[in-house]
Short mmCIF file of C-alpha atoms and ligand atoms in Angstrom, two decimals:
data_model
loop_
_atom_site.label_atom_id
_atom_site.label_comp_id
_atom_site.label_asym_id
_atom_site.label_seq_id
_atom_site.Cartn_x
_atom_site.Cartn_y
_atom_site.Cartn_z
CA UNK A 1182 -19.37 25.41 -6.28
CA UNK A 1183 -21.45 22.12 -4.40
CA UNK A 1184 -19.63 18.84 -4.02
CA UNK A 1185 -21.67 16.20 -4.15
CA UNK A 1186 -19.53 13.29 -2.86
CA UNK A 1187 -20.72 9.76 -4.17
CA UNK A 1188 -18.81 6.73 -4.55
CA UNK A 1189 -19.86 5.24 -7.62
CA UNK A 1190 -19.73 0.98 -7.37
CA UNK A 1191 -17.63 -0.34 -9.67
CA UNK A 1192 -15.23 -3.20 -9.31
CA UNK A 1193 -12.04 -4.02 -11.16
CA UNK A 1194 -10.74 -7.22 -11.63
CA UNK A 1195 -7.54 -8.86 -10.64
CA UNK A 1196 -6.09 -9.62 -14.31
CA UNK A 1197 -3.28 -8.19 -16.65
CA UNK A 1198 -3.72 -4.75 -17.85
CA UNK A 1199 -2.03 -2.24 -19.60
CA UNK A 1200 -0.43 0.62 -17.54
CA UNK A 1201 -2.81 2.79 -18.94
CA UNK A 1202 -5.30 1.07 -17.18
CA UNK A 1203 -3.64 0.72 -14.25
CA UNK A 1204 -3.10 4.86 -14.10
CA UNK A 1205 -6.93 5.04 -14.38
CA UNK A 1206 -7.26 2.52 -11.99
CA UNK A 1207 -5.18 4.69 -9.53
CA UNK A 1208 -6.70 7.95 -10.26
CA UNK A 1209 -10.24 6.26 -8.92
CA UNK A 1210 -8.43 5.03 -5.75
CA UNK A 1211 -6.99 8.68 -5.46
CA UNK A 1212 -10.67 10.33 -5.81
CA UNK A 1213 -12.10 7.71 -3.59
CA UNK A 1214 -9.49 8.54 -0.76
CA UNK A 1215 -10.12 12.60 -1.32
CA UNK A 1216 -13.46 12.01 -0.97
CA UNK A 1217 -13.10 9.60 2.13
CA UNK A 1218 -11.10 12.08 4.30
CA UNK A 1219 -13.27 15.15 3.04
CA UNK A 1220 -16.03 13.32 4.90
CA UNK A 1221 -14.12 12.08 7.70
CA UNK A 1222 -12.91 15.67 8.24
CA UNK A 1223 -9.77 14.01 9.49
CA UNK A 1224 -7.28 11.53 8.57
CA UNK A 1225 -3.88 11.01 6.03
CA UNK A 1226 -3.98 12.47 3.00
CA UNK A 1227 -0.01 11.97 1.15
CA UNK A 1228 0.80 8.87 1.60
CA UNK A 1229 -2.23 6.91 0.78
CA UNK A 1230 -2.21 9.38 -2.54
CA UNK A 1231 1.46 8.54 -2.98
CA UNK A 1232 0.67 4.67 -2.95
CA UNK A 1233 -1.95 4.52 -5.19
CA UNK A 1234 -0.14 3.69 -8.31
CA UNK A 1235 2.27 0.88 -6.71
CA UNK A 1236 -1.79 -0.72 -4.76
CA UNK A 1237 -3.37 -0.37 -8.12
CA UNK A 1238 -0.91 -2.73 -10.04
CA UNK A 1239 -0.53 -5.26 -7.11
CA UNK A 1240 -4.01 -5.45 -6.49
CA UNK A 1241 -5.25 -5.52 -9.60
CA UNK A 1242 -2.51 -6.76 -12.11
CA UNK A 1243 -3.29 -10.03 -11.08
CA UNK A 1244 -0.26 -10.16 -9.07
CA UNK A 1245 -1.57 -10.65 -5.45
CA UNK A 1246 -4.09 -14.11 -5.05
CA UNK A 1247 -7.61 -13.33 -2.99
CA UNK A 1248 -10.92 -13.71 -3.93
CA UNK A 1249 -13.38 -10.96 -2.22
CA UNK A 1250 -16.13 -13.81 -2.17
CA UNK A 1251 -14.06 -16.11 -0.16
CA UNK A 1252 -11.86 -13.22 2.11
CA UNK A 1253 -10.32 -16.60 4.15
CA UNK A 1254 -9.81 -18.53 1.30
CA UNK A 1255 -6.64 -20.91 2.81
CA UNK A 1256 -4.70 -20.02 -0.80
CA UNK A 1257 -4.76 -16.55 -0.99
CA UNK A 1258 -1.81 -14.41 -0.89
CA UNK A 1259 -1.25 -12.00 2.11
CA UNK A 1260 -0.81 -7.99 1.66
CA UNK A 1261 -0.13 -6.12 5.13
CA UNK A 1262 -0.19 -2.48 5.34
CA UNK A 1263 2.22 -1.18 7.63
CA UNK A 1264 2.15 2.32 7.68
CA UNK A 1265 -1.46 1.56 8.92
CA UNK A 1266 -2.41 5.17 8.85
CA UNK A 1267 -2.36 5.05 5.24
CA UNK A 1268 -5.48 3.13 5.56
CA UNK A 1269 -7.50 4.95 3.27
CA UNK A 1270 -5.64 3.47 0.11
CA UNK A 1271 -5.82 0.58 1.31
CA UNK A 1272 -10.11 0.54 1.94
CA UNK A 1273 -10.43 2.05 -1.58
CA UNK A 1274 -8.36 -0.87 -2.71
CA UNK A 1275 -10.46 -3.63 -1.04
CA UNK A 1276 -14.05 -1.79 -2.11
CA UNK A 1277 -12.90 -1.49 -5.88
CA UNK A 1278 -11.80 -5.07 -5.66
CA UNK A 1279 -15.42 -6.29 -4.63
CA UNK A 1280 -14.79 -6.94 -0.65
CA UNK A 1281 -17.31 -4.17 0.51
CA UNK A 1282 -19.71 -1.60 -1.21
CA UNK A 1283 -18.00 1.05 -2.03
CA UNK A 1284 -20.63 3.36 -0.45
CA UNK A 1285 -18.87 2.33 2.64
CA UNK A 1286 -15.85 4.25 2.09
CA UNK A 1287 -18.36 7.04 3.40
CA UNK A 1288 -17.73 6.04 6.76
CA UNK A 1289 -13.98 6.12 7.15
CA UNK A 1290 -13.29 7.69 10.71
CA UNK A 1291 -16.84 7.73 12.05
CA UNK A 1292 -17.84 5.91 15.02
CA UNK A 1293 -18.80 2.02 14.57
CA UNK A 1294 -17.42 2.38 10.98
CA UNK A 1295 -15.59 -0.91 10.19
CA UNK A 1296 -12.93 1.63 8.59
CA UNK A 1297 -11.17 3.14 11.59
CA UNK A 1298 -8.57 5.83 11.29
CA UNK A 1299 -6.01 2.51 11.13
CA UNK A 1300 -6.84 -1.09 10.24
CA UNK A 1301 -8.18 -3.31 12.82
CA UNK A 1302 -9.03 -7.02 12.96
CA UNK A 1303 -11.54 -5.86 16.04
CA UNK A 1304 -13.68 -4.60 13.38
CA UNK A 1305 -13.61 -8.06 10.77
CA UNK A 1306 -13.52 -5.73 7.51
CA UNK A 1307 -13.02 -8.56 5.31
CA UNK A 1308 -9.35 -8.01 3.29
CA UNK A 1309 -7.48 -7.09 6.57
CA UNK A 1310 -5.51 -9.42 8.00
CA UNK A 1311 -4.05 -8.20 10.87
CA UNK A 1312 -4.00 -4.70 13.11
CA UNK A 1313 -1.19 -2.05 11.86
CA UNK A 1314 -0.41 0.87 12.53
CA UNK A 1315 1.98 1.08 15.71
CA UNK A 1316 4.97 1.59 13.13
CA UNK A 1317 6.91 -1.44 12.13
CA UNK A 1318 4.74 -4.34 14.26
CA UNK A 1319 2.58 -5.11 10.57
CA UNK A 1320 5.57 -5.86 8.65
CA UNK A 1321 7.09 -7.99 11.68
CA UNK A 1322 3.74 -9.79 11.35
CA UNK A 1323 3.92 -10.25 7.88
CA UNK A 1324 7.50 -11.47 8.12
CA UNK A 1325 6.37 -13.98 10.36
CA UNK A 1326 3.37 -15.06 8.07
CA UNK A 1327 6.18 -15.72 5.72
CA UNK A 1328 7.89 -17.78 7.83
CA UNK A 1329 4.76 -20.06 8.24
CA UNK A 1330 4.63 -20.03 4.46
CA UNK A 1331 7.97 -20.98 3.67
CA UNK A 1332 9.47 -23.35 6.80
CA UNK A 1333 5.72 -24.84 8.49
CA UNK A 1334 3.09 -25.30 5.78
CA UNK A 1335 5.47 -25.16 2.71
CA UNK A 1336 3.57 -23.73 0.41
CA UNK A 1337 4.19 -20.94 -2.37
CA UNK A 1338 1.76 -18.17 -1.42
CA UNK A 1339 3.55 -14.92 -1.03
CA UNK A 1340 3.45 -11.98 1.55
CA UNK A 1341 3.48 -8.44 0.50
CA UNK A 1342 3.97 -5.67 2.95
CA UNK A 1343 4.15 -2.09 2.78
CA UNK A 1344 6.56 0.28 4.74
CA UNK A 1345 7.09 3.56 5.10
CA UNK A 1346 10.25 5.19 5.07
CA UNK A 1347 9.92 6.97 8.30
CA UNK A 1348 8.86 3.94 9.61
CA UNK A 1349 12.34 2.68 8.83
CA UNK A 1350 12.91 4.69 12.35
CA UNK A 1351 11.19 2.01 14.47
CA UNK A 1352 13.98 -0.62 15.18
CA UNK A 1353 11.42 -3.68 15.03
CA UNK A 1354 11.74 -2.96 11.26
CA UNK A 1355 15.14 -4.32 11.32
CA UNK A 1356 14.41 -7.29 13.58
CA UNK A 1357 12.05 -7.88 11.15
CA UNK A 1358 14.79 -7.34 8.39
CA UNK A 1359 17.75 -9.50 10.10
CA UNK A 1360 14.70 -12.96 10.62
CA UNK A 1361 13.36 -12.53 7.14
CA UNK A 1362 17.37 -12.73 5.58
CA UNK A 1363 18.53 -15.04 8.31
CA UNK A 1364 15.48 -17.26 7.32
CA UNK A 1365 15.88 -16.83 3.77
CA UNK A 1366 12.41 -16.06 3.11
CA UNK A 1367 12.01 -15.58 -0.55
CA UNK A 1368 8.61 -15.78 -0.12
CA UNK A 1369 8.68 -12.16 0.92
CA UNK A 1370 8.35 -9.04 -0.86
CA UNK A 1371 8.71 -5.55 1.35
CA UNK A 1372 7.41 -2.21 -0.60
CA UNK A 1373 9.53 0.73 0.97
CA UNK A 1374 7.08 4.01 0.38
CA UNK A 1375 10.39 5.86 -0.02
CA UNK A 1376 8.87 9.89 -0.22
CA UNK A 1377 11.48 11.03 2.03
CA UNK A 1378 8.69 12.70 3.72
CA UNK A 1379 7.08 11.89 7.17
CA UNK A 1380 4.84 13.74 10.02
CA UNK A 1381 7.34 16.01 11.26
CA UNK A 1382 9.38 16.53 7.71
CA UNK A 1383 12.21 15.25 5.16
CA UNK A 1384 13.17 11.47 6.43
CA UNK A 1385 16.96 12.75 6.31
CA UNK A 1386 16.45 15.67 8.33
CA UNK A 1387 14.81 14.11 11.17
CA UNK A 1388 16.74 10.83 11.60
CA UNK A 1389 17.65 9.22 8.54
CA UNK A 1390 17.27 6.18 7.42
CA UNK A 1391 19.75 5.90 4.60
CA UNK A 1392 21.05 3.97 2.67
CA UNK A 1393 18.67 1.92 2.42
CA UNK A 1394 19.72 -0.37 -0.43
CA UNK A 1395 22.64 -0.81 1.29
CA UNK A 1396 21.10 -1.51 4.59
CA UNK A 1397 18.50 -3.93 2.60
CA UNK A 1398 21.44 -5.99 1.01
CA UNK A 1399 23.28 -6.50 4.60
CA UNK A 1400 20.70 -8.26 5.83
CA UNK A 1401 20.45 -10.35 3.18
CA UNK A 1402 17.82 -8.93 0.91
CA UNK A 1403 17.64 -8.98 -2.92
CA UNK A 1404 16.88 -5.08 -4.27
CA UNK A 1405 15.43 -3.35 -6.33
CA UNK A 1406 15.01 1.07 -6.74
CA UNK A 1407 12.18 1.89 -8.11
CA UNK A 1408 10.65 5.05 -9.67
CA UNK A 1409 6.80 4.31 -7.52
CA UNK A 1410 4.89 6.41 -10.27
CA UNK A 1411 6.25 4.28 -13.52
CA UNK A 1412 3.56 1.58 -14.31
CA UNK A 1413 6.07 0.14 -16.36
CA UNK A 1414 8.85 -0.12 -13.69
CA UNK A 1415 6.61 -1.38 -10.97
CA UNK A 1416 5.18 -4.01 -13.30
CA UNK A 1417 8.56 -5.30 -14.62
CA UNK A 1418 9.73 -5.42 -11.04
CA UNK A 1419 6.64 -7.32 -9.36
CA UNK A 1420 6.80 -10.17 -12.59
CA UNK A 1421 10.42 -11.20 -11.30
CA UNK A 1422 9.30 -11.35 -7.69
CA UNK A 1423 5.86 -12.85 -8.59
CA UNK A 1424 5.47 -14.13 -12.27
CA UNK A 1425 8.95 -15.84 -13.00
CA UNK A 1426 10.12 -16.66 -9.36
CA UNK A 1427 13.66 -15.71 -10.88
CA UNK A 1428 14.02 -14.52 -7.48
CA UNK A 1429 13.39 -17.55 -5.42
CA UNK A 1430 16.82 -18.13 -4.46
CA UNK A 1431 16.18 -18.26 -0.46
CA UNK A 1432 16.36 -14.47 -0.28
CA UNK A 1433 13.58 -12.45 0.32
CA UNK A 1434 12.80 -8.55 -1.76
CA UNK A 1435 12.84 -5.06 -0.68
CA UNK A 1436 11.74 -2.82 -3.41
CA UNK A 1437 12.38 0.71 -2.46
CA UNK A 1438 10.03 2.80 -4.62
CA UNK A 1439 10.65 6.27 -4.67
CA UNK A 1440 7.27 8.25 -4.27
CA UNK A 1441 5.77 11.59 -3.90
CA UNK A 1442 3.66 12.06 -0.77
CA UNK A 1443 0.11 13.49 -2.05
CA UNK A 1444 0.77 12.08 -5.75
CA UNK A 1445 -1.30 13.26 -8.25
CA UNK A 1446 -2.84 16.41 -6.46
CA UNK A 1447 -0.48 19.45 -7.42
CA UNK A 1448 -0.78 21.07 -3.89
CA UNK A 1449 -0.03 17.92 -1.86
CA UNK A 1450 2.35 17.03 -4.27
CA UNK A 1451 5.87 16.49 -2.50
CA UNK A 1452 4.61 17.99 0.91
CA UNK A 1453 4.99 16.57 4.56
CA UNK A 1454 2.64 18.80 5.68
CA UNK A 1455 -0.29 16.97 3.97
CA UNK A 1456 1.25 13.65 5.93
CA UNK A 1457 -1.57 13.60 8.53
CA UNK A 1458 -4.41 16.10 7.23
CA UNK A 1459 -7.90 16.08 4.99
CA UNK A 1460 -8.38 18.16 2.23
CA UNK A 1461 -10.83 20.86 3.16
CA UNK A 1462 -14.39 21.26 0.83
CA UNK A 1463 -12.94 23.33 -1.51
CA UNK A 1464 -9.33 21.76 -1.16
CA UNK A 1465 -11.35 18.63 -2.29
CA UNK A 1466 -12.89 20.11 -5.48
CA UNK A 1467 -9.48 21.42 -6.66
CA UNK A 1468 -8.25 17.58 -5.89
CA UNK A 1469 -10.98 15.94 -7.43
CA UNK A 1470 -10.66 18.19 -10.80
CA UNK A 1471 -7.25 17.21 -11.11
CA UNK A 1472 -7.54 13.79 -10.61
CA UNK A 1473 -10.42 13.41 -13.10
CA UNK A 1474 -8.51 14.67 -15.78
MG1 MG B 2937 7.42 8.53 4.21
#
């Protein structure tokens, strides 16, 4: 069988949807990142596939502020990507929402591509706001974005940053923990991609990281678990943080979603091994035939 790959340009708004929507939404993100890595012949695979559902409703449940026209707009809210090698999510996600063509998710990996194997500001692809990828550093950033926020310019926009559990290893993560309870910065919501799977296999087996709702609450966080695949759940849980402020009581969220690495694609499904490689040609077609379903 031939795979053509094309990325077809089509743009989703940032509005309120029904979770129906938002699954179709995150089956395009998963075909766009399949297709991404096929080409790049290298690259992560699982955990930008595991994310898709939890990027789909914050970027485009009208959750997270930013207008693709205006990338520096002074209001918008701030997302920051972590776990920087699960970049390709996180290009799909800024090409469907009108920041690029979408034709440029063609060039993920290749030399002078604007999307490099992790995000870099070096490169100005507009929706990035800072350089992650050396394991806890973007979510130390976006605490202290937060911290601007909240105690300098005293405004109401919110940060959003995305972990993953492995990364939980790196002890910035908890410096960055301790400032944003100590700080109380309820402006603050931190995703934990919690697959219990990183490069070198099961989170608990290699140094674990648990409990984490326990570790969360010592330093002062509000949390929530998660089920990272329910629509439902991940809506209900971003309205309290977002919609409602019922949580701006001068402590800042963890919401530890429990994933699959390489959601969505029955052979990746659940499997550290597909942590840091690219579906093959005809690894692809199987991919893309389930995800079009
Ligand atoms: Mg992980």
């Amino acid at each position: 069988m031939d795979l053509k790959i094309e990325f077809e340009e089509k743009i989703f708004e940032n509005k309120r949807r029904s979770p129906d929507e938002f699954k179709i939404i995150a089956n395009t993100l998963r075909q766009d990142i399949i297709k991404s890595l096929l080409l790049a012949g290298s690259g992560h695979s699982g955990g930008p596939l595991g994310i898709a559902d939890l990027m789909s409703v914050l970027y485009f449940g009208g959750y997270l502020n930013y207008n693709p026209h205006e990338p520096d707009w002074k209001d918008r809210d701030r997302f920051i990507l972590s776990a920087g090698h699960m970049a390709p999510i996180l290009y799909a996600v800024l090409a469907r929402a009108g920041y690029f063509p979408a034709s440029e998710l063609a060039t993920l990996r290749k030399f002078g591509s604007r999307l490099q194997g992790h995000p870099g500001l070096d490169v100005k692809l507009p929706g990035i706001e800072t350089s992650s990828g050396s394991l806890g550093q973007g979510v130390s950033i976006a605490v202290g974005m937060a911290m601007s926020h909240k105690l300098v310019d005293k405004d109401s926009k919110e940060v959003y940053s995305i972990t993953g559990d492995g990364e939980l290893q790196e002890g910035i993560c908890w410096e960055a923990a301790m400032t944003a309870g100590t700080y109380g910065l309820d402006n603050f919501c931190w995703i934990v991609d919690n697959n219990d799977c990183q490069i070198d296999g099961r989170v608990k087996n290699v140094m674990s990281v648990y409990p984490l709702k326990e570790k969360f609450e010592a330093f002062g966080f509000t949390v929530f678990e998660i089920d990272g695949h329910n629509i439902v759940d991940i809506i209900a849980t971003l309205d309290k943080f977002t919609r409602f402020h019922a949580l701006r009581k001068g402590k800042p969220v963890c919401i530890i979603a429990k994933t699959f690495m390489g959601n969505g694609v029955s052979f990746m499904h659940d499997n550290y091994k597909w942590h840091g490689n690219p579906p093959n040609k005809e690894q692809a077609i199987k991919a893309l035939e389930e995800l079009s379903k």
